[in-house]
Amino acid sequence: MKENTEYMWLVQLDIPEELDDEFNRIYNDEHVPFIAKVPGVLGVQRYVLERPNAGVQRYATVYRVDSPDLPQTPEWRAASAQGEWASKIRPHTSNASLSMFRAIP
């Protein structure tokens, strides 16, 4: 029997400050809802860095998922391509860090 393991896909990135409002609108109103509908996504929570810290990206999103391969699936990629995210935001992101963690039982 397969153990029910949960994973955390941690996405950290920066965006130019002049795009903050549009970034947050598109992320909250489009990107997160599209990704949240992908089968296997258990939850999504966004964060912003409370205090500047050299070398740490300003924004972070935690995606709770049921498979470490989920972000590479056609379903995830299709959801990520919907709306204005791919055309208006993705080209302006920088310092991206993508990390998959496995929950410790």
Short mmCIF file of C-alpha atoms in Angstrom, two decimals, residues 14-28 46 48 58-59 89:
data_model
loop_
_atom_site.label_atom_id
_atom_site.label_comp_id
_atom_site.label_asym_id
_atom_site.label_seq_id
_atom_site.Cartn_x
_atom_site.Cartn_y
_atom_site.Cartn_z
CA ASP A 14 11.31 38.71 -7.03
CA ILE A 15 9.34 41.16 -9.17
CA PRO A 16 10.13 44.83 -9.88
CA GLU A 17 8.40 47.02 -7.29
CA GLU A 18 6.55 48.99 -9.95
CA LEU A 19 4.72 45.77 -10.91
CA ASP A 20 3.75 44.78 -7.34
CA ASP A 21 0.06 45.71 -7.64
CA GLU A 22 -0.44 43.97 -10.99
CA PHE A 23 1.64 40.98 -9.85
CA ASN A 24 -0.45 40.48 -6.72
CA ARG A 25 -3.76 41.00 -8.56
CA ILE A 26 -2.92 38.46 -11.24
CA TYR A 27 -1.37 35.99 -8.78
CA ASN A 28 -4.34 36.14 -6.39
CA ARG A 46 1.37 33.09 -0.56
CA VAL A 48 5.80 38.30 1.31
CA ARG A 58 10.66 38.98 -1.63
CA TYR A 59 7.76 36.66 -2.49
CA ILE A 89 4.15 38.60 -15.09
#
